[in-house]
XYZ file of C-alpha atoms in Angstrom:
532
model
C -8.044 -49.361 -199.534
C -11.120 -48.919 -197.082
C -11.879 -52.627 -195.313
C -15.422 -53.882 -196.502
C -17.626 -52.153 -193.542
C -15.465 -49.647 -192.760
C -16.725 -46.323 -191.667
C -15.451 -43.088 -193.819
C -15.570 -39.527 -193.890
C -18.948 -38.902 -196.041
C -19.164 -35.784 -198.514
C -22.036 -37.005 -200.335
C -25.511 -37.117 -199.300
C -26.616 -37.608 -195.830
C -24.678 -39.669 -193.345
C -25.491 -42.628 -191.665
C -24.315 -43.984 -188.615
C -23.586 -47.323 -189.638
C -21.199 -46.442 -192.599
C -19.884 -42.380 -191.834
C -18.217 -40.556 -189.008
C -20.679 -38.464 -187.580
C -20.910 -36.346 -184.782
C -24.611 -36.987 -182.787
C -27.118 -35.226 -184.553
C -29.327 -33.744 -181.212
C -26.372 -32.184 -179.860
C -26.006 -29.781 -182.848
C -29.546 -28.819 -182.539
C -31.000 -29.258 -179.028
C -33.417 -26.323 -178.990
C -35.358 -28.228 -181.951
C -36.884 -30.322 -179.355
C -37.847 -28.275 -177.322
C -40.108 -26.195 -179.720
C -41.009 -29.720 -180.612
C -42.226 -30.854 -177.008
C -44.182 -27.090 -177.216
C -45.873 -28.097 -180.059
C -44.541 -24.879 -182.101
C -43.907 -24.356 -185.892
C -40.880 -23.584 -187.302
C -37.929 -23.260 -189.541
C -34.382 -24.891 -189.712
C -32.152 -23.176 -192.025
C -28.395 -23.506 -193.229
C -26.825 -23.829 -196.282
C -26.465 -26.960 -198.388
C -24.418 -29.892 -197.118
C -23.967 -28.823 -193.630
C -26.373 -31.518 -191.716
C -29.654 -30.483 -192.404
C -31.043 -33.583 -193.445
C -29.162 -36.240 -191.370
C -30.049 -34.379 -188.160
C -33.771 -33.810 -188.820
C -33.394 -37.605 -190.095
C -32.040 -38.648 -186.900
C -34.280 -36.693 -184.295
C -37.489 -37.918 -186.235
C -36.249 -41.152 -185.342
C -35.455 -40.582 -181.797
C -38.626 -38.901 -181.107
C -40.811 -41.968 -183.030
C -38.865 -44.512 -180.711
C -40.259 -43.107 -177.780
C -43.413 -43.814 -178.380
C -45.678 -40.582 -178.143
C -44.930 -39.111 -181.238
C -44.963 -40.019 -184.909
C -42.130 -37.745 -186.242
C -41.765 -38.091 -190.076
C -39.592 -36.258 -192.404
C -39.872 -36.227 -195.839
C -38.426 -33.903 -199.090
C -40.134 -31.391 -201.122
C -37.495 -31.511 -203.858
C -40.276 -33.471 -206.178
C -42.510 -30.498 -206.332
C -40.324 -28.081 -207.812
C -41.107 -29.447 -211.109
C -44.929 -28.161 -210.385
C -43.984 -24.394 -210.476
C -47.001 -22.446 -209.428
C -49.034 -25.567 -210.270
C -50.346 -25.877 -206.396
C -52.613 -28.761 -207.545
C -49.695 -30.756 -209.343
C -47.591 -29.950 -206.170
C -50.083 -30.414 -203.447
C -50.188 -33.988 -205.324
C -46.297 -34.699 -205.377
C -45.468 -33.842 -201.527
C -48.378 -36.530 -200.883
C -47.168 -39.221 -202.495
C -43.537 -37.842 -201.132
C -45.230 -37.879 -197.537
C -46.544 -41.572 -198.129
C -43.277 -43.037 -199.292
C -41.362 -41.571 -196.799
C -43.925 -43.123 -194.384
C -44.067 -46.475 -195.780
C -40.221 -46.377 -195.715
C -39.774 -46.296 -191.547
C -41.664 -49.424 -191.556
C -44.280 -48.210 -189.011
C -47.181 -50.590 -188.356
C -50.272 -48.934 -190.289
C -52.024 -47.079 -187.613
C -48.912 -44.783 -187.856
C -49.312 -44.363 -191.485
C -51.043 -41.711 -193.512
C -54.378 -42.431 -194.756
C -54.693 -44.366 -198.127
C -56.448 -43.726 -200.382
C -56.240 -40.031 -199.504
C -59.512 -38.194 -198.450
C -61.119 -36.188 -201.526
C -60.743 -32.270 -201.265
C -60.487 -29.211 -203.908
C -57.017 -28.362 -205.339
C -55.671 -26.125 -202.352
C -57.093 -27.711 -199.707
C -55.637 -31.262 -200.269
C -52.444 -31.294 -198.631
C -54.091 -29.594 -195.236
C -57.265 -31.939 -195.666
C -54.668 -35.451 -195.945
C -52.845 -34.477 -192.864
C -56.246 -33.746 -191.181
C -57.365 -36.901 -191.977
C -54.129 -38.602 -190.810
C -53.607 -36.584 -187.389
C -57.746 -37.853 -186.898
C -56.426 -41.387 -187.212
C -53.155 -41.778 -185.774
C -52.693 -42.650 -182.215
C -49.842 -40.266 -181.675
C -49.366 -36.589 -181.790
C -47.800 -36.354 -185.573
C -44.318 -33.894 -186.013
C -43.383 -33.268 -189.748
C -40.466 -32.314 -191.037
C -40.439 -30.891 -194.593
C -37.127 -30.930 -196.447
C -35.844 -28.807 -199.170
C -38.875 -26.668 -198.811
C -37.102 -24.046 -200.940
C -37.917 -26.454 -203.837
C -41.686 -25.076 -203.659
C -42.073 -22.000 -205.695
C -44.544 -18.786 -206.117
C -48.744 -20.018 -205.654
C -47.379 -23.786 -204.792
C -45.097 -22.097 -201.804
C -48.222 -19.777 -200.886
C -51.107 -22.819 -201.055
C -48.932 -24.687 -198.710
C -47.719 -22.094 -196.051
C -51.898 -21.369 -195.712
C -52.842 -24.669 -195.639
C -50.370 -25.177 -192.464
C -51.278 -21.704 -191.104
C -55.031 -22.912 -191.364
C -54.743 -25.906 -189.725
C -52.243 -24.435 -186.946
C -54.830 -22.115 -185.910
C -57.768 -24.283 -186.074
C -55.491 -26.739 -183.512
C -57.230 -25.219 -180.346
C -60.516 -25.562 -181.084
C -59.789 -29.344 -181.464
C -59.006 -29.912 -184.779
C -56.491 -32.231 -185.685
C -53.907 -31.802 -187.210
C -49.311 -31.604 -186.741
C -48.642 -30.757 -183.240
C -45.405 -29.233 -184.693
C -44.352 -28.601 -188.003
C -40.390 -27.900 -189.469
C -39.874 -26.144 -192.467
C -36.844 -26.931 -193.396
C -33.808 -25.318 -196.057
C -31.664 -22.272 -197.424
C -33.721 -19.701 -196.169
C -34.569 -18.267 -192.744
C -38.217 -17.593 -191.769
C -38.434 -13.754 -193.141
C -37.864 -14.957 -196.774
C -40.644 -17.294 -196.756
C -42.768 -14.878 -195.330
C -42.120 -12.396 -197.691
C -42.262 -15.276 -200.791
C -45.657 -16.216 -199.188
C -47.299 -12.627 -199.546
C -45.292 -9.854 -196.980
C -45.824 -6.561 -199.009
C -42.981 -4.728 -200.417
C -40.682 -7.123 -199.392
C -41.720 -7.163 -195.485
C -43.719 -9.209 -193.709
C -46.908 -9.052 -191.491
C -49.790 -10.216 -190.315
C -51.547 -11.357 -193.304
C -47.977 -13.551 -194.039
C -49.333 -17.250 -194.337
C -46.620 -18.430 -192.217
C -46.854 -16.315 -189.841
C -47.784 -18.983 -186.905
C -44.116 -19.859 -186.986
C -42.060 -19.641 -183.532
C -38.872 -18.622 -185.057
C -36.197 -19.607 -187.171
C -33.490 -21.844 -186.226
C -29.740 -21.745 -188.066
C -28.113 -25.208 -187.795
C -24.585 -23.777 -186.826
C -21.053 -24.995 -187.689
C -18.733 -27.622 -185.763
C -16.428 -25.830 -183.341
C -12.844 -27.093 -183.272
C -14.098 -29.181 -180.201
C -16.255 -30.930 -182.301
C -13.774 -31.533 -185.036
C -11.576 -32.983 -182.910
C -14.591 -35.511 -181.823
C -15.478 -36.091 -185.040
C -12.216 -36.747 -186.116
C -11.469 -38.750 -182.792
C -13.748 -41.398 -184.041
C -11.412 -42.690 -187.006
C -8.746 -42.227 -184.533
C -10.557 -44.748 -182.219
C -11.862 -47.128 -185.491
C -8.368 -47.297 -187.162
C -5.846 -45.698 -184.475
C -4.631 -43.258 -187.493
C -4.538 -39.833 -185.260
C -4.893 -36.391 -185.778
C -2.124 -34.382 -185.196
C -3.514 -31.428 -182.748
C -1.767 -29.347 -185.254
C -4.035 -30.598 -188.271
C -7.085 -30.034 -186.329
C -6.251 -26.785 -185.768
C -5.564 -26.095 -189.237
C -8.355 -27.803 -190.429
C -10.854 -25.262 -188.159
C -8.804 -22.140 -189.077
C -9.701 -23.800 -192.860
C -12.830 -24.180 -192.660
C -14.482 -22.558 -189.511
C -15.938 -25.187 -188.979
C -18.232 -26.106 -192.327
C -19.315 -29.519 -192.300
C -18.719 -30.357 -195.241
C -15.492 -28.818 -195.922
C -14.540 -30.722 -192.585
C -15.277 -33.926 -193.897
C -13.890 -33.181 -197.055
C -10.830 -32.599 -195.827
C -10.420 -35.104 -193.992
C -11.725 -37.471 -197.224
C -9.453 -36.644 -199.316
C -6.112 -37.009 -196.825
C -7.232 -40.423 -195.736
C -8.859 -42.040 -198.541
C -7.838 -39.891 -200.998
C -4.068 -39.074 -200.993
C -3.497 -42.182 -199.091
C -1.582 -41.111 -195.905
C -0.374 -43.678 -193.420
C 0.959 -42.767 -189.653
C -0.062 -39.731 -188.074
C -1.984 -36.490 -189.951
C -0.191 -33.536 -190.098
C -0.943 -29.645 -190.817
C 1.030 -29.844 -194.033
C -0.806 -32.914 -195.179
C -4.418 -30.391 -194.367
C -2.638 -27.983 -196.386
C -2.111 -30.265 -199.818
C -5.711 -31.294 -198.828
C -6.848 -28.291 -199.320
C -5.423 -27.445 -202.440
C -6.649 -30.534 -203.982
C -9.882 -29.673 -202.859
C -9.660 -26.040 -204.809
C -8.155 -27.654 -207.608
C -10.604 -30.095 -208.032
C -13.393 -27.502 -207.883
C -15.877 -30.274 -206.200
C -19.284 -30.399 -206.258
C -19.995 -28.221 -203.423
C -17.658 -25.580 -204.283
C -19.094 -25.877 -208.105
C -22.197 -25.353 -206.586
C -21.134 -22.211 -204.118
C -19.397 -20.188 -206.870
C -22.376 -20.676 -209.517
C -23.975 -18.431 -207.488
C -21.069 -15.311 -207.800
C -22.706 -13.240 -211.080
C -26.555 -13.570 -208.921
C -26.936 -9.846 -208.953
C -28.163 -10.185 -205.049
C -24.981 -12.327 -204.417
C -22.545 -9.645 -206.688
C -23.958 -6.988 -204.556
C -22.610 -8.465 -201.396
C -19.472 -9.387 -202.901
C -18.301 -6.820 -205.314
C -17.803 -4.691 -201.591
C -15.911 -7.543 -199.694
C -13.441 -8.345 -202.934
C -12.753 -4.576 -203.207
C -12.756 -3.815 -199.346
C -15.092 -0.831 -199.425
C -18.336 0.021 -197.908
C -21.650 -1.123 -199.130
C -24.308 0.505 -199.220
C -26.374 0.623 -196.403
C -30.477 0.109 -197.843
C -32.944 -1.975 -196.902
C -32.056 -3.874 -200.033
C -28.706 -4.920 -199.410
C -30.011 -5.841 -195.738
C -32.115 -8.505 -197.707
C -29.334 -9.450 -199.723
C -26.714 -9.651 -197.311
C -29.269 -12.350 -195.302
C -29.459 -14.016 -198.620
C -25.840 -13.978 -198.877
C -25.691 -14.987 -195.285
C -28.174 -18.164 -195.669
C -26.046 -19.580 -198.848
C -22.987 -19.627 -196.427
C -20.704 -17.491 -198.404
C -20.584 -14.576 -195.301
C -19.835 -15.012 -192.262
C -23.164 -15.157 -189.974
C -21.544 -12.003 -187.716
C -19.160 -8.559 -188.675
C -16.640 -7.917 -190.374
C -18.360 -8.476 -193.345
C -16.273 -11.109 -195.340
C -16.310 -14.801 -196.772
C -17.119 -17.150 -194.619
C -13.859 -18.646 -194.145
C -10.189 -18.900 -196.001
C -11.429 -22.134 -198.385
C -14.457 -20.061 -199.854
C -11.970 -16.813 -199.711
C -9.761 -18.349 -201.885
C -12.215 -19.897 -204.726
C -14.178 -16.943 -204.798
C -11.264 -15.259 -205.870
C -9.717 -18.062 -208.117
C -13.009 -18.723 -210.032
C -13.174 -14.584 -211.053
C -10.115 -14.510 -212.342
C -10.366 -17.233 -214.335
C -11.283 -15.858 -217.587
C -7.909 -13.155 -216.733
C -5.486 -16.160 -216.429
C -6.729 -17.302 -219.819
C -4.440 -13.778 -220.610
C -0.897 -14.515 -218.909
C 1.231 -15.753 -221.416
C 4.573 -15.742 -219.352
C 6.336 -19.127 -218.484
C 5.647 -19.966 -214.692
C 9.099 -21.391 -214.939
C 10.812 -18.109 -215.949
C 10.474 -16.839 -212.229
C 12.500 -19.812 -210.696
C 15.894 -18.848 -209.182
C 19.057 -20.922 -209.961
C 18.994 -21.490 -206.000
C 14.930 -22.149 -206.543
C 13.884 -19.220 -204.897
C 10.823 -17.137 -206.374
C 12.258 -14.124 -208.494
C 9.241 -11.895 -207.431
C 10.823 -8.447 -208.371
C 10.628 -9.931 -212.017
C 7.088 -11.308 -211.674
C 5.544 -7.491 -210.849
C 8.061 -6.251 -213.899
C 6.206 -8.271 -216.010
C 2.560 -7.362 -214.123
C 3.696 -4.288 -215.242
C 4.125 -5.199 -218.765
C 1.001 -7.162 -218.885
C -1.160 -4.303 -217.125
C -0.377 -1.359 -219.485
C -1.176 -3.886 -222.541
C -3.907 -5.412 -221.380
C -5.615 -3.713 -217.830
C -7.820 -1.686 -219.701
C -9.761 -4.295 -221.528
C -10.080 -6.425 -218.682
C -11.452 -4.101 -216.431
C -13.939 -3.013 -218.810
C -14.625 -6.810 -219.116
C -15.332 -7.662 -215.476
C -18.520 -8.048 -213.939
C -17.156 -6.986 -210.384
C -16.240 -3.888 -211.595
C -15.245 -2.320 -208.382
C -13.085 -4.699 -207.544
C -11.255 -5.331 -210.850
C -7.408 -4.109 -210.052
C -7.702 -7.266 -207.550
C -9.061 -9.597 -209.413
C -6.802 -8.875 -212.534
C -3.834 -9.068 -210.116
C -4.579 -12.069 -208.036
C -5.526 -14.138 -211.564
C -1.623 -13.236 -212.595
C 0.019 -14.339 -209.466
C -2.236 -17.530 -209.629
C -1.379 -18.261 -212.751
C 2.627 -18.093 -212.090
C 2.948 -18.891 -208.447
C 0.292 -21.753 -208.153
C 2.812 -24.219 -209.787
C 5.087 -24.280 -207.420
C 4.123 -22.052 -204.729
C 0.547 -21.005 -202.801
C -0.906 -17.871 -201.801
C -2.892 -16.544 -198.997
C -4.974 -13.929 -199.013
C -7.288 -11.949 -196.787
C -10.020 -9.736 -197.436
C -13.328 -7.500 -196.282
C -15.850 -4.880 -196.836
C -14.236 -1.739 -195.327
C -11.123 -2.673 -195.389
C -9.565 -0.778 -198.252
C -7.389 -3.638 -199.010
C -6.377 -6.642 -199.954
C -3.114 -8.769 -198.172
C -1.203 -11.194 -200.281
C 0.932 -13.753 -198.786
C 3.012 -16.189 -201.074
C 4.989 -18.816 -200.063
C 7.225 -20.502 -202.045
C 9.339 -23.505 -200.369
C 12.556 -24.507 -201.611
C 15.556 -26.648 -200.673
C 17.944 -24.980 -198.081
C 21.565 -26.067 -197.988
C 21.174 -29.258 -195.921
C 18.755 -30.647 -198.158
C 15.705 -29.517 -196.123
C 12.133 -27.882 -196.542
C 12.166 -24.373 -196.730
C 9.791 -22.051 -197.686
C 9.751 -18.322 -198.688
C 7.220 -15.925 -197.718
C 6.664 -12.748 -199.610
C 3.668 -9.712 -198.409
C 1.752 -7.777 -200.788
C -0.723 -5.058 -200.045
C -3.162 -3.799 -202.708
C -5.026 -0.803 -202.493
C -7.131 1.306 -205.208
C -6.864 5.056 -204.809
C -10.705 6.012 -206.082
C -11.873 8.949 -207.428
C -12.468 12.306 -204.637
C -9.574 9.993 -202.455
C -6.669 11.437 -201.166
C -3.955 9.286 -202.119
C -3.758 6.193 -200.264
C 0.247 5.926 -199.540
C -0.021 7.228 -196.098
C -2.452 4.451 -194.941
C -1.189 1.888 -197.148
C 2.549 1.844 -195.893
C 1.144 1.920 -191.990
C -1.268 -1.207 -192.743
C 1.257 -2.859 -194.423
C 3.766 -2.256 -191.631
C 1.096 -4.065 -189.090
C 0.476 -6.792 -191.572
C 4.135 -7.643 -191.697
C 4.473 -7.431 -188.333
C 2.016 -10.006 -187.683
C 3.834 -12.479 -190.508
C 7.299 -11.508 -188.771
C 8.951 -9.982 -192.736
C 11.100 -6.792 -192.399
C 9.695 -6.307 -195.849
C 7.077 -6.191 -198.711
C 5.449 -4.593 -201.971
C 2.493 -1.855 -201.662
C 0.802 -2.275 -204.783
C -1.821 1.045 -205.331
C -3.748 1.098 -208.472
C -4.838 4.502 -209.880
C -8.686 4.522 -210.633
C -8.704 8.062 -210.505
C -9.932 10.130 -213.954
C -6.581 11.709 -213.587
C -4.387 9.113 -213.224
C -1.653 8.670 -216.193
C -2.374 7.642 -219.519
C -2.229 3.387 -219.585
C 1.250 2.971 -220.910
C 2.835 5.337 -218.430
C 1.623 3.470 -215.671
C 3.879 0.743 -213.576
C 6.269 3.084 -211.528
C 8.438 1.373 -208.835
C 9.571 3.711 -206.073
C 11.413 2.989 -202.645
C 9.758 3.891 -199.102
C 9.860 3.999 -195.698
C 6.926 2.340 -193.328
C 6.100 4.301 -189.657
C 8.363 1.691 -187.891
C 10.984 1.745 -190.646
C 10.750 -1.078 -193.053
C 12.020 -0.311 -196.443
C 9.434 -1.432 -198.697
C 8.587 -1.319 -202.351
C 6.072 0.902 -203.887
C 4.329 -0.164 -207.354
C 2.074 2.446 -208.880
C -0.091 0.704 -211.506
């Protein structure tokens, strides 16, 4: 039970540093302040739950305290029920502005004018903080929240109202010295949702005044290790070096995922004495299990057809196409968090890797009738020769259906086959698995532990290669047995199963697929084939 006062490891909402662990919010942005002291506009962007808020939160503070500037920030979320009313909008983010004003307890020459001054609909929001930079004794810095929440004309009255006002600054108008626009998105989409033509963006973009676009980035395992180091210091409950470690390899860093983890081994699962990597590990699963918020929120987002086109490539390790379309995309992708920022192009670490691939083959699981049970040794050992007979069963009755049933049709074979092993090994047993665009496969680690003979922890490890020989390919033995020699090589096995699925036109009719052969990897590993 956490003492009355205690601090914990928050996952909900912005943190605080009276009640959460929190690492300070100006080192994770420091450039922010200095566009700030150059009175630029700009935009902060990073996906959801990764410090946005609490850092913009906590620099408008700092910069208020020091007594030239009256930094507020305040959330646009309000106006998304306006739509492309700009009026009704223009109208929400006011009173938004004022109650976020009236909320930092400022004395009232700090405060925004009230009432506000009268002006036509589209020129009230730029005419209020006229009226307020006129009156206030400082230079005024604005930070606008969820700004993704505004939407077609609303999105485009606002962006001109700031870009008319930011160029009527040095003639001596008043008005922000610096503005933030702050969300999902980096500065090309709102240019190009605030009038860039055909999807590009020039000089007739509203926003086009902005400085550049700033990507809150995540914690390096340095700053895990501080973050973490504070409940270490609060409580004297430490971190295993070994934990941290995990926890970055995990998560790469994703703040929330970071505190989450660390939630739901302290407060959650109750552990007492030092945190280990195999504590992380259980953590993790939990996590995945319990499909939280956040990851609810990430995978709802799979079947967007900008998001599918992105993915369907990485899950099925082939090319994409290279268009100016999937550029955009892929930066859409990119913003959500779901790719990594920089190549290879894959998931952005192994926690989204392995929902992604959980929540598509859920509605395949829903098909695998077979006892998980059934595949238990008598010495407790996973029987996985008898888990791909019965793939083998279960792909010539039903394979055809379901890939004709799923949405990421390229990578189907995967998906179907991942969903099977989940189903039967995630009772007793966890997989790993690693995947990317290009890489014409897929790697499958299970382990399995088990008792050994003196009553200890041990656990079985088992590799898996899939690949898909595709139409016009030659077939894709050759290169399959020589990447699954290096991949065993780097797990230390002197053995594992090449699964290569037949796409082809030609391939065999559906119930004479499912042959096992024997063969021989460049450095010599016997290994087993499965043609499906």
């Amino acid at each position: 039970m956490r003492p009355p006062g205690a601090k914990y490891f928050n996952t909900t909402g912005p943190c605080g540093p009276r009640h959460h662990y929190m690492l300070p919010p100006a080192q994770r942005l420091p450039e922010a302040r200095v566009l700030i002291e150059m009175d630029r506009y700009f935009v902060l962007h990073a996906p959801r739950q990764t410090g946005k808020t609490t850092t913009l939160d906590a620099l408008a503070s700092e910069l208020t305290a020091e007594g030239d500037i009256a930094a507020l920030m305040f959330s646009c979320e309000r106006a998304e029920s306006a739509g492309d009313d700009y009026a009704a909008a223009e109208e929400i983010l006011l009173d938004s502005l004022r109650e976020a004003a009236e909320r930092t307890g400022w004395p009232a020459e700090l405060l925004p004018p009230d009432p506000r001054p009268e002006a036509p609909a589209g020129a009230r929001f730029g005419s209020a903080l006229t009226e307020w930079c006129r009156r206030c004794p400082r230079r005024v810095v604005l930070f606008m929240d969820e700004i993704d929440a505004l939407q077609g004309n609303s999105l485009v009255s606002i962006l001109s109202q700031l870009r008319h006002g930011h160029n009527a600054r040095p003639g001596g108008h008043p008005f922000p010295a610096s503005v933030v626009l702050c969300g999902l998105r980096g500065l090309r989409d709102y240019e190009v949702a605030s009038g860039g033509e055909s999807g590009r963006s020039n000089s007739g973009s509203p926003f086009n005044i902005v400085a550049e676009s700033l990507r809150l980035g995540d914690f390096t395992a340095d700053e895990i290790a501080e973050l973490y180091g504070q409940h270490t210091q609060a409580t004297g409950q430490e971190f295993a070096k070994d934990a941290v470690d995990r926890v970055f390899e995990l998560t790469q860093g994703q703040p929330w995922l970071v505190n989450a983890l660390a939630y739901e081994v302290v407060t959650e699962m109750g552990v007492t004495g030092t945190i280990n990597a195999g504590q992380v590990e259980d953590a993790k699963e939990r996590l995945i299990r319990n499909r939280a918020t956040h990851l609810d929120a990430l995978v709802a987002r799979l079947h967007e057809p900008r998001v599918k086109r992105v993915m369907e490539p990485v899950v099925a390790g082939v090319f994409p196409p290279m268009d100016l379309t999937f550029s955009d995309d892929l930066s859409y992708a990119r913003d959500l968090g779901l790719i990594k920022q920089k190549p290879p192009l894959e998931v952005a670490n192994p926690i989204y890797r392995e929902v992604v691939l959980r929540v598509l083959g859920d509605p395949t699981e829903q098909y695998v009738m077979a006892d998980p049970r059934s595949f238990v040794l008598p010495d407790d050992r996973f029987d996985l020769p008898r888990l791909l007979q019965e793939f083998v069963v279960f792909w010539r009755e039903h394979g055809e259906v379901l890939i004709q049933q799923e949405g990421y049709h390229e990578a189907a074979c995967q998906i179907i086959l991942m969903a099977f092993l989940h189903r039967l090994v995630n009772g007793g047993g966890q997989l790993d698995r690693e995947y990317a665009a290009g890489t014409k496969r897929l790697d499958v680690l299970v382990r399995w532990p088990y008792p050994g003979p003196e009553g200890d922890r041990l656990v079985q490890r088992e590799a898996m290669e899939l690949k898909v020989w595709r139409a016009g390919e030659n077939d894709p033995l050759p290169d399959g047995l020589a990447q699954l020699d290096r991949y065993l090589d780097r797990l230390t096995l002197s053995t594992g199963v090449l699964v290569i699925f037949d796409r082809r036109p030609e391939a065999p009719p559906w119930k004479e697929r499912g042959a096992f052969e024997q063969a021989v990897t460049p450095s010599g590993r016997q290994v087993t084939v499965l043609r499906a």
